Amino acid sequence: MGLHSLQPAEGSVNRDGKRLGRGQGSGKGGTAARGHKGAKSRSGYSKKIGFEGGQMPLQRRVPKFGFTNINRKNYQGINLEKLQELVDNKVISNEVSLDLLIENGLVGKNELVKILGNGELKAPLKISVHKFTASAKAAIEAAGGEAISL
């Protein structure tokens, strides 16, 4: 035991603060530390999220910008070099499926997958995912593999 490990006994220092509105003798009677009048002094008061005391809120000061396409599809990209790395580590042998990629943590189960052409592929792989870039498809076929779009 050292000075750095000393602690007060369990429950000895936990005070719940001052009790408000319990008479003048308590020092927090009368207005119960809420001041006089105004919305904040009344029960049921809660300010709106983002309220800045009447100043124009940030969300209204900042201009709207751009356009969000609700039909946009986001693809999770996987490079050829990553697939070659998996072949080198003997994780995959000749067939790459969506389930195999999910199993190895490269993509999430609800994500769309696109194979990208970065890196070099030496192994002849049969790859079946959602999309391929033109360079990736060419590299897969040049290595003797097959690119199948789902």
Coordinates of C-alpha atoms in Angstrom, one line a residue:
M1 CA 0.0 0.0 0.0
G2 CA 1.3 3.4 -0.9
L3 CA 0.0 7.0 -0.7
H4 CA -1.0 6.8 -4.4
S5 CA -3.5 3.9 -3.7
L6 CA -5.4 5.5 -0.8
Q7 CA -9.1 5.9 -1.4
P8 CA -12.0 7.0 0.8
A9 CA -14.3 4.3 2.2
E10 CA -17.1 3.1 -0.2
G11 CA -20.0 5.5 0.0
S12 CA -18.4 8.0 2.4
V13 CA -17.9 10.9 -0.1
N14 CA -20.8 10.5 -2.5
R15 CA -23.0 13.5 -1.9
D16 CA -26.0 14.2 -4.1
G17 CA -25.5 17.9 -4.2
K18 CA -27.7 20.6 -2.6
R19 CA -31.4 19.9 -2.2
L20 CA -33.3 22.7 -4.0
G21 CA -36.5 24.3 -2.9
R22 CA -36.5 23.0 0.7
G23 CA -37.0 26.3 2.6
Q24 CA -35.1 29.5 3.2
G25 CA -32.8 28.0 5.8
S26 CA -31.2 25.7 3.2
G27 CA -29.8 28.6 1.2
K28 CA -31.5 27.2 -1.9
G29 CA -35.1 27.9 -1.1
G30 CA -37.5 30.4 -2.8
T31 CA -36.6 30.4 -6.4
A32 CA -34.5 27.2 -6.0
A33 CA -31.5 28.7 -7.8
R34 CA -33.5 29.3 -10.9
G35 CA -33.6 33.1 -10.7
H36 CA -36.7 35.2 -11.3
K37 CA -39.2 34.8 -14.1
G38 CA -38.4 33.6 -17.7
A39 CA -38.8 30.3 -19.3
K40 CA -35.9 28.7 -17.5
S41 CA -37.5 29.3 -14.1
R42 CA -40.6 27.4 -15.0
S43 CA -41.3 23.7 -14.9
G44 CA -41.5 21.8 -18.2
Y45 CA -38.9 24.0 -19.8
S46 CA -36.5 22.5 -22.3
K47 CA -34.7 24.3 -25.0
K48 CA -34.7 23.1 -28.6
I49 CA -31.7 21.1 -29.9
G50 CA -29.3 23.6 -31.6
F51 CA -30.9 26.7 -29.9
E52 CA -28.3 29.4 -29.5
G53 CA -30.1 31.9 -27.3
G54 CA -31.9 33.6 -30.2
Q55 CA -28.7 33.9 -32.4
M56 CA -29.2 32.3 -35.8
P57 CA -28.3 28.6 -35.3
L58 CA -25.4 27.1 -37.1
Q59 CA -27.5 24.7 -39.1
R60 CA -29.4 27.7 -40.6
R61 CA -26.3 29.9 -41.0
V62 CA -24.4 27.4 -43.1
P63 CA -25.6 27.4 -46.8
K64 CA -27.1 24.3 -48.4
F65 CA -24.7 22.8 -50.9
G66 CA -24.6 20.2 -53.5
F67 CA -26.9 17.4 -54.4
T68 CA -27.4 13.9 -52.9
N69 CA -28.5 11.2 -55.4
I70 CA -30.9 8.9 -53.5
N71 CA -30.2 6.1 -56.1
R72 CA -26.4 6.1 -55.7
K73 CA -24.8 2.7 -55.3
N74 CA -21.5 2.6 -53.3
Y75 CA -19.1 -0.2 -54.1
Q76 CA -16.4 -1.5 -51.8
G77 CA -13.3 -1.7 -53.9
I78 CA -10.8 -4.6 -53.7
N79 CA -7.5 -4.4 -55.7
L80 CA -5.9 -7.2 -57.6
E81 CA -2.8 -7.0 -55.4
K82 CA -5.0 -7.9 -52.4
L83 CA -6.4 -11.0 -54.1
Q84 CA -2.8 -12.0 -55.1
E85 CA -1.8 -11.5 -51.4
L86 CA -4.6 -13.9 -50.4
V87 CA -3.3 -16.5 -53.0
D88 CA 0.2 -16.1 -51.7
N89 CA -1.0 -16.7 -48.1
K90 CA -3.0 -19.8 -49.3
V91 CA -6.3 -18.3 -48.1
I92 CA -7.8 -18.8 -51.6
S93 CA -6.8 -21.3 -54.3
N94 CA -8.7 -20.8 -57.5
E95 CA -12.2 -19.5 -56.9
V96 CA -13.2 -16.2 -55.3
S97 CA -16.8 -15.7 -54.3
L98 CA -18.6 -13.0 -52.3
D99 CA -18.9 -15.3 -49.3
L100 CA -15.2 -15.9 -49.3
L101 CA -14.5 -12.2 -49.2
I102 CA -17.0 -11.6 -46.4
E103 CA -15.5 -14.6 -44.5
N104 CA -12.0 -13.0 -44.7
G105 CA -13.3 -9.6 -43.6
L106 CA -12.5 -7.7 -46.8
V107 CA -16.1 -6.6 -47.2
G108 CA -19.3 -6.4 -45.2
K109 CA -22.2 -8.8 -45.9
N110 CA -24.5 -6.1 -47.3
E111 CA -21.9 -4.3 -49.4
L112 CA -21.5 -4.3 -53.2
V113 CA -18.1 -5.3 -54.4
K114 CA -16.0 -4.0 -57.3
I115 CA -12.6 -5.4 -58.3
L116 CA -10.1 -2.7 -59.1
G117 CA -7.1 -3.1 -61.4
N118 CA -4.3 -1.9 -59.1
G119 CA -1.5 -4.4 -58.7
E120 CA -0.6 -7.6 -60.5
L121 CA -2.4 -10.9 -60.6
K122 CA -0.4 -14.1 -61.4
A123 CA -2.9 -16.8 -60.3
P124 CA -5.7 -17.9 -62.6
L125 CA -8.8 -17.1 -60.5
K126 CA -12.5 -17.5 -61.2
I127 CA -13.9 -14.3 -59.5
S128 CA -17.6 -13.7 -59.1
V129 CA -18.5 -10.3 -57.6
H130 CA -20.8 -7.4 -58.6
K131 CA -18.5 -5.3 -60.8
F132 CA -15.1 -5.1 -62.4
T133 CA -13.1 -2.2 -63.8
A134 CA -11.9 -2.7 -67.4
S135 CA -8.3 -3.0 -66.4
A136 CA -9.1 -5.5 -63.7
K137 CA -11.1 -7.7 -66.1
A138 CA -8.3 -7.6 -68.6
A139 CA -5.7 -8.6 -66.0
I140 CA -7.8 -11.5 -64.7
E141 CA -8.3 -12.9 -68.2
A142 CA -4.7 -12.3 -69.1
A143 CA -3.7 -14.5 -66.0
G144 CA -6.0 -17.2 -67.3
G145 CA -8.9 -16.5 -64.9
E146 CA -12.5 -15.7 -65.4
A147 CA -14.5 -12.6 -64.3
I148 CA -18.2 -13.2 -63.6
S149 CA -20.5 -10.3 -62.7
L150 CA -23.4 -11.1 -60.4

